[in-house]
XYZ file of C-alpha atoms in Angstrom:
196
model
C -5.142 9.711 8.612
C -6.753 7.013 6.482
C -6.707 3.470 7.828
C -4.093 1.709 5.647
C -6.478 -0.725 3.984
C -7.142 -1.408 0.297
C -10.513 -0.197 -0.996
C -12.410 0.304 -4.243
C -13.755 3.743 -5.196
C -16.356 4.607 -7.819
C -17.587 8.072 -8.680
C -21.246 8.191 -9.730
C -22.301 8.183 -13.380
C -23.021 11.323 -15.380
C -25.856 13.728 -14.609
C -27.242 16.531 -16.755
C -25.399 19.032 -14.562
C -22.117 17.152 -15.149
C -22.742 17.371 -18.880
C -23.399 21.122 -18.599
C -20.337 21.781 -16.414
C -22.391 22.972 -13.429
C -21.438 22.662 -9.761
C -23.744 20.038 -8.221
C -22.632 19.813 -4.641
C -25.485 18.641 -2.424
C -28.152 19.368 -5.041
C -29.635 15.909 -5.605
C -29.436 15.559 -9.387
C -30.229 12.057 -10.748
C -28.219 10.119 -13.296
C -29.081 10.793 -16.924
C -29.250 8.022 -19.550
C -25.510 8.280 -20.190
C -24.909 8.016 -16.445
C -27.040 4.876 -16.188
C -25.110 3.297 -19.041
C -21.818 4.301 -17.396
C -22.997 2.704 -14.141
C -23.835 -0.537 -15.981
C -20.415 -0.546 -17.650
C -18.706 0.105 -14.303
C -20.698 -2.732 -12.740
C -19.508 -5.042 -15.519
C -15.892 -3.986 -14.969
C -16.219 -4.591 -11.238
C -17.764 -8.020 -11.830
C -14.808 -8.845 -14.083
C -12.003 -7.366 -11.932
C -13.181 -7.614 -8.295
C -12.099 -11.202 -7.750
C -9.800 -12.970 -5.318
C -8.254 -10.487 -2.888
C -10.151 -7.690 -4.658
C -13.586 -9.290 -4.170
C -16.068 -6.716 -2.837
C -17.959 -7.796 0.268
C -19.631 -4.461 1.075
C -20.656 -1.266 -0.688
C -20.934 2.031 1.187
C -22.563 4.838 -0.770
C -23.345 8.492 -0.481
C -27.107 8.840 0.032
C -27.419 11.300 -2.878
C -29.458 9.755 -5.712
C -26.725 9.832 -8.368
C -24.312 7.869 -6.172
C -26.878 5.528 -4.653
C -28.256 4.539 -8.074
C -24.707 3.890 -9.319
C -24.085 1.733 -6.227
C -27.295 -0.254 -6.795
C -26.354 -0.982 -10.412
C -22.869 -2.100 -9.330
C -24.334 -4.305 -6.576
C -26.651 -5.987 -9.087
C -23.730 -6.700 -11.446
C -21.682 -8.150 -8.588
C -24.613 -10.333 -7.533
C -24.667 -11.863 -11.005
C -20.943 -12.612 -10.716
C -20.744 -13.683 -7.052
C -24.158 -15.296 -6.681
C -24.823 -13.044 -3.700
C -25.353 -9.280 -3.591
C -22.801 -7.350 -1.506
C -24.319 -5.562 1.487
C -25.152 -1.975 0.479
C -25.305 0.750 3.125
C -25.217 4.537 3.078
C -23.104 7.020 5.012
C -24.092 10.696 5.053
C -20.394 11.511 5.519
C -19.878 10.498 1.873
C -22.224 13.190 0.530
C -20.707 15.599 -1.934
C -19.388 18.914 -0.632
C -21.857 21.741 -0.176
C -20.850 24.423 -2.704
C -23.162 27.044 -1.200
C -24.111 29.812 -3.616
C -22.048 28.157 -6.389
C -24.410 25.178 -6.692
C -26.085 25.176 -10.081
C -23.520 27.652 -11.448
C -20.771 26.895 -13.965
C -17.515 25.616 -12.537
C -15.088 28.519 -12.502
C -11.685 29.738 -11.427
C -12.870 29.799 -7.818
C -12.685 25.988 -7.729
C -8.871 25.769 -7.781
C -8.641 28.319 -4.967
C -11.229 26.349 -2.996
C -9.168 23.125 -3.274
C -6.063 25.031 -2.146
C -7.940 26.440 0.852
C -7.602 30.034 -0.357
C -11.312 30.717 -0.939
C -14.633 29.238 0.133
C -17.826 30.374 -1.619
C -20.469 31.871 0.694
C -22.445 29.064 2.329
C -19.999 26.394 1.139
C -18.000 23.806 3.061
C -14.259 24.542 3.240
C -12.029 21.963 1.550
C -10.318 21.128 4.872
C -13.697 20.330 6.448
C -14.599 18.112 3.482
C -11.295 16.288 3.845
C -11.882 15.585 7.543
C -15.441 14.402 6.872
C -14.399 12.202 3.922
C -11.564 10.558 5.876
C -13.868 9.876 8.837
C -16.502 8.285 6.560
C -13.903 6.186 4.734
C -12.404 5.001 8.008
C -15.873 3.952 9.226
C -16.271 1.904 6.039
C -12.843 0.299 6.507
C -13.489 -0.950 10.045
C -15.364 -4.085 8.971
C -13.874 -7.220 7.437
C -13.653 -7.622 3.681
C -12.990 -5.271 0.799
C -15.309 -2.290 0.519
C -16.464 -0.336 -2.518
C -17.080 3.358 -1.822
C -19.518 5.000 -4.254
C -19.499 8.754 -3.953
C -18.435 11.984 -5.653
C -15.662 13.842 -7.450
C -14.831 16.632 -4.991
C -15.009 14.133 -2.138
C -12.384 12.010 -3.893
C -10.182 15.083 -4.329
C -10.293 15.410 -0.533
C -9.379 11.733 -0.134
C -6.513 12.172 -2.628
C -5.175 14.935 -0.412
C -5.336 12.607 2.611
C -3.587 9.882 0.563
C -0.638 12.237 -0.068
C -1.550 12.632 -3.737
C -2.154 15.846 -5.712
C -5.692 16.845 -4.745
C -6.935 18.767 -7.751
C -7.157 15.872 -10.215
C -10.506 15.140 -11.830
C -11.864 11.613 -11.453
C -13.983 10.624 -14.462
C -17.560 9.511 -13.935
C -18.067 5.800 -13.244
C -14.481 4.575 -13.649
C -13.715 2.103 -10.834
C -10.359 2.286 -9.112
C -8.499 0.462 -6.376
C -6.625 2.474 -3.754
C -3.688 0.617 -2.180
C -1.966 1.944 0.947
C 1.775 2.600 0.761
C 4.318 0.404 2.518
C 5.693 3.488 4.286
C 3.214 5.664 6.202
C 3.048 9.258 5.013
C 3.948 8.447 1.404
C 1.525 8.461 -1.558
C -1.064 5.742 -1.986
C -1.207 3.790 -5.248
C -4.296 4.121 -7.463
C -5.218 1.743 -10.270
C -8.074 2.716 -12.583
C -10.095 0.105 -14.482
C -11.461 1.552 -17.700
């Protein structure tokens, strides 16, 4: 169960493998030029929107290069706005899912079955394991005071959606910040607000 606390979430910017429709998983693919520009735009949106109760005091990122670079760009934009850079840390629990033998291959019909828990590619992490890992990492980030920005990955957010009582298999675009608000009644869907 996710600690009922508001948080920001940002998926990393585009990589060449995103553009080609390939499964990245743990393969550490860097942002491409489009991804860097998306990260800058997301940082600008955060600097504009993350004010008052939504002000970001900390950023917790996946250690994979595409997420960490996106987090660094966002932190720099927030520093310009706030006058101080939010503390940026990494949590290995926020790494993208391991897709096993599917990494580097085109996304296919197997993906829907994986999200539903009906199939796991050889060498891959089952969706239920990803969900447990993602919730644990998010809860670690939510233990400290202040509003946190999580910078991570698409499949990881699908797992968090599942834990937030939302349809899991919904694609989160690259580098579009969102705020996740807990429900008033436990066990009901969280509210998500995207800033594009």
